[in-house]
């Protein structure tokens, strides 16, 4: 149940944000699903609780107690990202922007 709900969440999030990311950055990340599945437990159980705890301790000047652990957990997420990015079989794909080829794009629209 845990893995299936994690996979379902990753699929929904990937579909919901993938269209916007493709439009704005003109790239598709085929390994995004794998990266999300691998990083979600670290983010859910380490990064977010430590970030919240650091924020709660900040008014008292005690955030230093949790910031080292938070930095360590964020580095693990970056390592997961680098690991999934290292798969040479699945590079990020460039997607052309249809707006650039549109005749309307040639018009000088006021900002």
PDB file of C-alpha atoms in Angstrom:
ATOM      1  CA  UNK A   1       0.000   0.000   0.000  1.00  0.00           C
ATOM      2  CA  UNK A   2       2.815   2.427   0.877  1.00  0.00           C
ATOM      3  CA  UNK A   3       4.674   2.021  -2.419  1.00  0.00           C
ATOM      4  CA  UNK A   4       1.511   2.161  -4.519  1.00  0.00           C
ATOM      5  CA  UNK A   5       0.297   5.351  -2.845  1.00  0.00           C
ATOM      6  CA  UNK A   6       3.759   6.873  -3.266  1.00  0.00           C
ATOM      7  CA  UNK A   7       3.768   5.907  -6.956  1.00  0.00           C
ATOM      8  CA  UNK A   8       0.268   7.278  -7.454  1.00  0.00           C
ATOM      9  CA  UNK A   9       1.222  10.576  -5.818  1.00  0.00           C
ATOM     10  CA  UNK A  10       4.298  10.805  -8.006  1.00  0.00           C
ATOM     11  CA  UNK A  11       2.284  10.130 -11.161  1.00  0.00           C
ATOM     12  CA  UNK A  12      -0.353  12.734 -10.293  1.00  0.00           C
ATOM     13  CA  UNK A  13       2.268  15.332  -9.384  1.00  0.00           C
ATOM     14  CA  UNK A  14       4.260  14.574 -12.527  1.00  0.00           C
ATOM     15  CA  UNK A  15       1.243  14.973 -14.780  1.00  0.00           C
ATOM     16  CA  UNK A  16       0.038  18.102 -13.010  1.00  0.00           C
ATOM     17  CA  UNK A  17       3.385  19.901 -13.107  1.00  0.00           C
ATOM     18  CA  UNK A  18       4.855  18.280 -16.209  1.00  0.00           C
ATOM     19  CA  UNK A  19       2.708  20.248 -18.624  1.00  0.00           C
ATOM     20  CA  UNK A  20       3.632  23.575 -17.028  1.00  0.00           C
ATOM     21  CA  UNK A  21       7.308  22.653 -16.817  1.00  0.00           C
ATOM     22  CA  UNK A  22       7.336  21.606 -20.470  1.00  0.00           C
ATOM     23  CA  UNK A  23       5.712  24.857 -21.548  1.00  0.00           C
ATOM     24  CA  UNK A  24       7.975  27.120 -19.505  1.00  0.00           C
ATOM     25  CA  UNK A  25      11.314  25.290 -19.756  1.00  0.00           C
ATOM     26  CA  UNK A  26      10.805  23.454 -23.084  1.00  0.00           C
ATOM     27  CA  UNK A  27      12.128  20.202 -21.628  1.00  0.00           C
ATOM     28  CA  UNK A  28      10.677  16.852 -20.675  1.00  0.00           C
ATOM     29  CA  UNK A  29      12.424  14.794 -17.995  1.00  0.00           C
ATOM     30  CA  UNK A  30      11.680  11.114 -18.662  1.00  0.00           C
ATOM     31  CA  UNK A  31      13.387  10.093 -15.410  1.00  0.00           C
ATOM     32  CA  UNK A  32      11.339  12.546 -13.338  1.00  0.00           C
ATOM     33  CA  UNK A  33       9.036   9.778 -12.120  1.00  0.00           C
ATOM     34  CA  UNK A  34      11.976   7.699 -10.885  1.00  0.00           C
ATOM     35  CA  UNK A  35      13.585  10.735  -9.250  1.00  0.00           C
ATOM     36  CA  UNK A  36      10.340  11.630  -7.489  1.00  0.00           C
ATOM     37  CA  UNK A  37       9.859   8.086  -6.234  1.00  0.00           C
ATOM     38  CA  UNK A  38      13.391   7.962  -4.883  1.00  0.00           C
ATOM     39  CA  UNK A  39      13.412  11.449  -3.351  1.00  0.00           C
ATOM     40  CA  UNK A  40       9.913  11.523  -1.859  1.00  0.00           C
ATOM     41  CA  UNK A  41      10.727   9.491   1.280  1.00  0.00           C
ATOM     42  CA  UNK A  42      13.749  11.693   2.033  1.00  0.00           C
ATOM     43  CA  UNK A  43      11.745  14.863   1.488  1.00  0.00           C
ATOM     44  CA  UNK A  44       8.718  13.619   3.433  1.00  0.00           C
ATOM     45  CA  UNK A  45      10.502  12.139   6.430  1.00  0.00           C
ATOM     46  CA  UNK A  46      13.620  14.316   6.715  1.00  0.00           C
ATOM     47  CA  UNK A  47      13.605  17.575   4.742  1.00  0.00           C
ATOM     48  CA  UNK A  48      10.123  18.859   5.532  1.00  0.00           C
ATOM     49  CA  UNK A  49      10.040  17.989   9.259  1.00  0.00           C
ATOM     50  CA  UNK A  50      13.529  19.425   9.771  1.00  0.00           C
ATOM     51  CA  UNK A  51      12.622  22.579   7.826  1.00  0.00           C
ATOM     52  CA  UNK A  52       9.509  23.043   9.960  1.00  0.00           C
ATOM     53  CA  UNK A  53      11.431  22.420  13.161  1.00  0.00           C
ATOM     54  CA  UNK A  54      14.140  24.860  12.078  1.00  0.00           C
ATOM     55  CA  UNK A  55      11.490  27.489  11.371  1.00  0.00           C
ATOM     56  CA  UNK A  56       9.893  26.970  14.756  1.00  0.00           C
ATOM     57  CA  UNK A  57      13.249  27.239  16.534  1.00  0.00           C
ATOM     58  CA  UNK A  58      14.364  30.303  14.575  1.00  0.00           C
ATOM     59  CA  UNK A  59      12.645  32.963  16.761  1.00  0.00           C
ATOM     60  CA  UNK A  60      14.576  31.601  19.739  1.00  0.00           C
ATOM     61  CA  UNK A  61      17.927  31.475  17.955  1.00  0.00           C
ATOM     62  CA  UNK A  62      18.075  27.686  18.227  1.00  0.00           C
ATOM     63  CA  UNK A  63      17.772  26.801  14.536  1.00  0.00           C
ATOM     64  CA  UNK A  64      21.437  25.761  14.504  1.00  0.00           C
ATOM     65  CA  UNK A  65      20.350  22.569  16.257  1.00  0.00           C
ATOM     66  CA  UNK A  66      18.581  21.305  13.148  1.00  0.00           C
ATOM     67  CA  UNK A  67      20.210  23.105  10.211  1.00  0.00           C
ATOM     68  CA  UNK A  68      23.113  20.657   9.888  1.00  0.00           C
ATOM     69  CA  UNK A  69      20.724  17.721   9.645  1.00  0.00           C
ATOM     70  CA  UNK A  70      18.557  19.690   7.216  1.00  0.00           C
ATOM     71  CA  UNK A  71      21.573  20.424   5.011  1.00  0.00           C
ATOM     72  CA  UNK A  72      22.563  16.754   5.096  1.00  0.00           C
ATOM     73  CA  UNK A  73      19.073  15.649   4.035  1.00  0.00           C
ATOM     74  CA  UNK A  74      18.938  18.222   1.218  1.00  0.00           C
ATOM     75  CA  UNK A  75      22.293  16.916  -0.022  1.00  0.00           C
ATOM     76  CA  UNK A  76      20.749  13.425  -0.174  1.00  0.00           C
ATOM     77  CA  UNK A  77      17.956  14.778  -2.397  1.00  0.00           C
ATOM     78  CA  UNK A  78      20.549  16.404  -4.675  1.00  0.00           C
ATOM     79  CA  UNK A  79      22.467  13.114  -4.827  1.00  0.00           C
ATOM     80  CA  UNK A  80      19.266  11.333  -5.878  1.00  0.00           C
ATOM     81  CA  UNK A  81      18.764  13.978  -8.558  1.00  0.00           C
ATOM     82  CA  UNK A  82      22.330  13.549  -9.809  1.00  0.00           C
ATOM     83  CA  UNK A  83      21.919   9.777  -9.785  1.00  0.00           C
ATOM     84  CA  UNK A  84      18.790   9.861 -11.957  1.00  0.00           C
ATOM     85  CA  UNK A  85      20.376  12.483 -14.195  1.00  0.00           C
ATOM     86  CA  UNK A  86      23.342  10.172 -14.826  1.00  0.00           C
ATOM     87  CA  UNK A  87      21.299   7.688 -16.867  1.00  0.00           C
ATOM     88  CA  UNK A  88      22.582   8.379 -20.351  1.00  0.00           C
ATOM     89  CA  UNK A  89      19.781   6.382 -21.988  1.00  0.00           C
ATOM     90  CA  UNK A  90      17.157   8.880 -20.849  1.00  0.00           C
ATOM     91  CA  UNK A  91      18.392  12.450 -21.289  1.00  0.00           C
ATOM     92  CA  UNK A  92      16.039  15.382 -20.904  1.00  0.00           C
ATOM     93  CA  UNK A  93      14.281  16.004 -24.192  1.00  0.00           C
ATOM     94  CA  UNK A  94      14.066  19.440 -25.784  1.00  0.00           C
ATOM     95  CA  UNK A  95      10.552  20.480 -26.796  1.00  0.00           C
ATOM     96  CA  UNK A  96      10.040  23.326 -29.260  1.00  0.00           C
ATOM     97  CA  UNK A  97       7.760  26.137 -28.177  1.00  0.00           C
ATOM     98  CA  UNK A  98       4.796  26.322 -30.568  1.00  0.00           C
ATOM     99  CA  UNK A  99       4.399  30.026 -29.807  1.00  0.00           C
ATOM    100  CA  UNK A 100       7.701  30.870 -31.516  1.00  0.00           C
ATOM    101  CA  UNK A 101       6.491  29.461 -34.827  1.00  0.00           C
ATOM    102  CA  UNK A 102       3.068  31.105 -34.599  1.00  0.00           C
ATOM    103  CA  UNK A 103       2.314  34.104 -36.842  1.00  0.00           C
ATOM    104  CA  UNK A 104       1.011  35.886 -33.748  1.00  0.00           C
ATOM    105  CA  UNK A 105       4.468  35.682 -32.214  1.00  0.00           C
ATOM    106  CA  UNK A 106       5.735  38.019 -34.917  1.00  0.00           C
ATOM    107  CA  UNK A 107       3.433  40.799 -33.735  1.00  0.00           C
ATOM    108  CA  UNK A 108       4.827  43.314 -31.309  1.00  0.00           C
ATOM    109  CA  UNK A 109       2.427  42.971 -28.379  1.00  0.00           C
ATOM    110  CA  UNK A 110       2.556  45.668 -25.706  1.00  0.00           C
ATOM    111  CA  UNK A 111       3.617  44.460 -22.309  1.00  0.00           C
TER     112      UNK A 111
END
